[in-house]
């Protein structure tokens, strides 16, 4: 099975990974949003699986999850919607991002089987313990051709970073600073610079994308100076809120980030 994630990094520079919540703002927006984002220039799609207790997500993404759950989004509905995914976006890498609890309830092997069947490339599960991944889930992910994406924070030790780098065949998700997604707390610029330089000096195998707190073109361009691209979620969700036409709003947002 070809690795769409690695192909994207090999063929493009300054990649934009856009996060949006499945079933938000309306239940049936998932695939139309995916198509609009890619058409406007998004390089990777990260589809959020809404969950009632998301550990790493700030208020904006939590709010979108609450709406999506109220709209009727759940894993069976999502997999049904994603049957049309690869007709809409034949080549873009697609990740599912969420939390372990719903995946365990669904059944890890069955979840991975259905994800692979609809053309998902990889998974981001921030609360999946690394030891459990190595002992139990790595083999299941591999069986279904799914790549795991791991998060690195300024507090992550070099030994753990190297372990994550060895285990991944996708990219490493650099959390830009302390806090949850969409944070507006000013980050210590010198500390952040040191963190990014420390990671770069490790000469890791996998490419890196920077996420958390990136909201506009200036933030995206800054991130691209220290990594192969960036992940934007909360700012996109905000752009979809109250939009008359969510796919059109998503496309406008991406063009604003990617314009030369």
Coordinates of C-alpha atoms in Angstrom, one line a residue:
X1 CA 0.0 0.0 0.0
X2 CA 1.5 3.4 -0.9
X3 CA 2.1 5.8 1.9
X4 CA 0.2 9.0 0.9
X5 CA 1.6 10.8 3.9
X6 CA 5.2 10.2 2.9
X7 CA 4.4 11.0 -0.7
X8 CA 2.9 14.4 0.3
X9 CA 6.1 15.3 2.2
X10 CA 8.3 14.1 -0.6
X11 CA 6.6 16.2 -3.2
X12 CA 5.6 19.4 -1.4
X13 CA 7.0 22.1 0.8
X14 CA 5.3 24.0 3.6
X15 CA 2.4 21.6 4.0
X16 CA -0.9 22.8 5.5
X17 CA -2.7 20.2 7.6
X18 CA -6.3 21.3 8.3
X19 CA -8.2 19.9 11.3
X20 CA -12.0 19.9 11.2
X21 CA -14.6 18.1 13.3
X22 CA -16.7 15.4 11.6
X23 CA -20.4 16.4 11.7
X24 CA -19.7 20.1 12.2
X25 CA -21.3 22.6 11.6
X26 CA -23.9 20.2 10.1
X27 CA -24.0 16.4 10.2
X28 CA -23.4 16.0 6.5
X29 CA -20.6 18.6 6.1
X30 CA -17.8 16.1 6.6
X31 CA -17.0 15.0 3.0
X32 CA -18.0 18.4 1.3
X33 CA -15.6 20.1 3.7
X34 CA -12.8 17.6 2.9
X35 CA -13.3 18.3 -0.8
X36 CA -13.4 22.1 -0.4
X37 CA -10.3 22.2 1.8
X38 CA -8.2 20.1 -0.6
X39 CA -9.4 22.0 -3.7
X40 CA -8.4 25.3 -2.0
X41 CA -4.9 24.0 -1.2
X42 CA -4.9 22.0 2.0
X43 CA -2.2 19.3 1.8
X44 CA -3.4 17.0 4.6
X45 CA -6.8 16.5 6.2
X46 CA -7.2 15.7 9.8
X47 CA -10.8 14.8 10.6
X48 CA -11.7 15.0 14.3
X49 CA -13.9 12.3 15.8
X50 CA -16.0 14.2 18.3
X51 CA -15.7 13.0 21.9
X52 CA -17.4 14.3 25.0
X53 CA -14.1 14.6 27.0
X54 CA -11.3 15.7 24.7
X55 CA -8.1 16.1 26.8
X56 CA -5.9 18.1 24.4
X57 CA -8.6 20.3 22.8
X58 CA -9.4 23.9 23.8
X59 CA -12.9 25.4 24.0
X60 CA -13.3 26.0 20.2
X61 CA -12.8 22.4 19.2
X62 CA -14.6 21.2 22.3
X63 CA -17.6 23.3 21.3
X64 CA -17.5 21.9 17.7
X65 CA -17.5 18.3 19.2
X66 CA -20.5 19.2 21.4
X67 CA -22.4 20.4 18.3
X68 CA -21.3 17.4 16.2
X69 CA -22.4 14.9 18.8
X70 CA -25.8 16.7 19.2
X71 CA -26.1 16.6 15.3
X72 CA -25.9 12.8 15.6
X73 CA -22.2 12.2 14.7
X74 CA -20.7 8.9 15.9
X75 CA -18.2 6.4 14.5
X76 CA -20.7 4.3 12.5
X77 CA -22.1 7.5 11.0
X78 CA -18.6 8.8 10.2
X79 CA -17.5 5.6 8.5
X80 CA -20.7 5.6 6.5
X81 CA -20.0 9.1 5.3
X82 CA -16.4 8.4 4.5
X83 CA -17.4 5.7 2.0
X84 CA -17.4 8.7 -0.5
X85 CA -14.1 10.1 0.8
X86 CA -11.8 8.9 -1.9
X87 CA -14.1 9.9 -4.7
X88 CA -14.0 13.4 -3.2
X89 CA -10.3 13.6 -2.4
X90 CA -8.4 10.8 -4.3
X91 CA -4.9 11.7 -3.3
X92 CA -4.7 13.8 -0.1
X93 CA -3.5 12.1 3.0
X94 CA -6.4 11.7 5.5
X95 CA -5.9 11.3 9.3
X96 CA -8.5 10.6 11.9
X97 CA -7.8 12.4 15.2
X98 CA -9.6 11.5 18.4
X99 CA -9.4 9.8 21.7
X100 CA -8.9 6.2 22.7
X101 CA -12.2 5.6 24.6
X102 CA -14.6 5.6 21.5
X103 CA -12.1 3.5 19.6
X104 CA -11.9 0.9 22.4
X105 CA -15.6 0.8 22.6
X106 CA -15.9 0.3 18.8
X107 CA -13.2 -2.4 18.9
X108 CA -9.6 -1.4 17.8
X109 CA -9.3 -4.0 15.1
X110 CA -12.7 -3.3 13.6
X111 CA -12.1 0.5 13.9
X112 CA -8.8 0.1 12.0
X113 CA -10.4 -2.2 9.4
X114 CA -13.2 0.3 8.6
X115 CA -10.8 3.2 8.6
X116 CA -8.6 1.5 6.1
X117 CA -11.5 0.4 4.0
X118 CA -12.7 4.0 3.4
X119 CA -9.2 5.2 2.6
X120 CA -7.9 6.7 5.9
X121 CA -4.1 6.9 6.0
X122 CA -3.3 7.4 9.7
X123 CA -4.5 8.0 13.2
X124 CA -3.7 10.6 15.9
X125 CA -4.8 9.4 19.3
X126 CA -3.1 11.7 21.9
X127 CA -4.1 9.6 24.9
X128 CA -2.9 6.2 23.5
X129 CA -0.1 5.1 25.9
X130 CA 3.1 4.4 24.1
X131 CA 3.8 1.1 25.8
X132 CA 0.3 -0.1 24.9
X133 CA 0.8 1.0 21.3
X134 CA 4.1 -0.9 21.0
X135 CA 2.8 -4.0 22.7
X136 CA -0.7 -4.3 21.4
X137 CA -1.8 -1.8 18.8
X138 CA 1.2 -1.3 16.5
X139 CA 0.6 -4.7 14.9
X140 CA -3.1 -3.9 14.4
X141 CA -2.3 -0.6 12.8
X142 CA 0.3 -2.2 10.5
X143 CA -2.1 -5.0 9.5
X144 CA -4.5 -2.4 8.2
X145 CA -1.8 -0.1 6.7
X146 CA -2.5 2.8 9.1
X147 CA 0.2 5.1 10.2
X148 CA 0.4 6.5 13.8
X149 CA 1.2 10.2 14.4
X150 CA 2.6 11.0 17.7
X151 CA 2.7 14.3 19.6
X152 CA 5.9 15.9 21.0
X153 CA 5.8 18.8 23.5
X154 CA 8.6 21.0 24.8
X155 CA 8.7 18.7 27.9
X156 CA 9.2 15.5 25.9
X157 CA 12.6 13.9 26.6
X158 CA 15.1 13.1 23.8
X159 CA 14.8 9.4 24.5
X160 CA 11.1 9.4 24.1
X161 CA 11.3 11.6 21.0
X162 CA 13.7 9.1 19.4
X163 CA 11.4 6.3 20.3
X164 CA 8.4 8.0 18.7
X165 CA 10.5 8.8 15.6
X166 CA 11.4 5.1 15.3
X167 CA 7.8 4.0 15.7
X168 CA 6.2 6.4 13.1
X169 CA 6.0 6.2 9.4
X170 CA 4.1 9.5 9.0
X171 CA 5.2 12.7 10.7
X172 CA 5.8 14.0 14.2
X173 CA 3.3 16.5 15.6
X174 CA 5.1 19.2 17.4
X175 CA 2.9 20.9 20.0
X176 CA 4.1 24.5 19.8
X177 CA 3.9 25.2 23.6
X178 CA 2.0 24.5 26.8
X179 CA -1.8 24.3 26.9
X180 CA -4.6 23.0 24.7
X181 CA -5.4 23.6 21.1
X182 CA -6.4 27.1 20.0
X183 CA -4.6 28.7 22.9
X184 CA -4.1 32.4 22.8
X185 CA -1.7 32.6 25.7
X186 CA 1.5 34.3 24.5
X187 CA 4.2 31.8 24.3
X188 CA 7.7 32.6 25.4
X189 CA 9.2 33.3 22.0
X190 CA 12.8 32.5 23.1
X191 CA 11.8 29.3 24.7
X192 CA 9.8 28.3 21.7
X193 CA 12.7 29.1 19.4
X194 CA 15.0 27.0 21.6
X195 CA 12.5 24.1 21.5
X196 CA 12.2 24.1 17.7
X197 CA 16.0 24.3 17.3
X198 CA 16.5 21.4 19.8
X199 CA 14.1 19.2 17.8
X200 CA 15.8 20.2 14.5
X201 CA 19.2 19.3 15.9
X202 CA 18.1 15.8 16.6
X203 CA 18.0 15.1 12.8
X204 CA 14.9 12.9 13.1
X205 CA 13.8 10.4 10.5
X206 CA 10.3 11.7 10.1
X207 CA 9.2 15.2 9.0
X208 CA 7.6 17.5 11.5
X209 CA 4.4 19.6 11.5
X210 CA 3.8 22.3 14.2
X211 CA 0.4 22.6 15.7
X212 CA -1.5 24.4 18.6
X213 CA -2.1 28.1 18.5
X214 CA -1.5 28.7 14.7
X215 CA -4.3 30.8 13.4
X216 CA -3.3 32.8 10.4
X217 CA -0.9 33.2 7.5
X218 CA 1.8 34.8 9.7
X219 CA 1.7 32.0 12.2
X220 CA 1.7 29.4 9.4
X221 CA 4.8 31.0 7.7
X222 CA 6.6 31.2 11.1
X223 CA 6.0 27.5 11.7
X224 CA 7.2 26.6 8.2
X225 CA 10.6 28.1 9.1
X226 CA 11.1 25.4 11.8
X227 CA 9.2 22.4 10.3
X228 CA 7.8 21.0 7.1
X229 CA 4.5 22.7 7.7
X230 CA 1.8 23.4 10.2
X231 CA -1.6 22.2 11.5
X232 CA -4.5 24.6 11.9
X233 CA -7.7 23.6 13.6
X234 CA -9.4 26.0 16.0
X235 CA -9.1 29.0 13.6
X236 CA -10.7 27.0 10.8
X237 CA -13.5 25.8 13.1
X238 CA -14.1 29.5 14.0
X239 CA -14.3 30.4 10.3
X240 CA -17.0 27.7 9.9
X241 CA -19.1 28.9 12.8
X242 CA -22.3 30.6 11.6
X243 CA -21.2 30.2 7.9
X244 CA -24.1 30.1 5.5
X245 CA -21.9 27.8 3.2
X246 CA -19.4 25.9 5.3
X247 CA -17.4 24.5 2.4
X248 CA -17.1 27.9 0.8
X249 CA -16.0 29.4 4.2
X250 CA -13.4 26.6 4.5
X251 CA -12.0 27.2 1.1
X252 CA -11.7 31.0 1.7
X253 CA -9.9 30.3 5.0
X254 CA -7.3 28.0 3.3
X255 CA -6.7 30.4 0.4
X256 CA -6.0 33.1 3.0
X257 CA -3.3 30.9 4.6
X258 CA -1.7 29.5 1.4
X259 CA -1.8 32.6 -0.7
X260 CA 1.7 33.6 -2.0

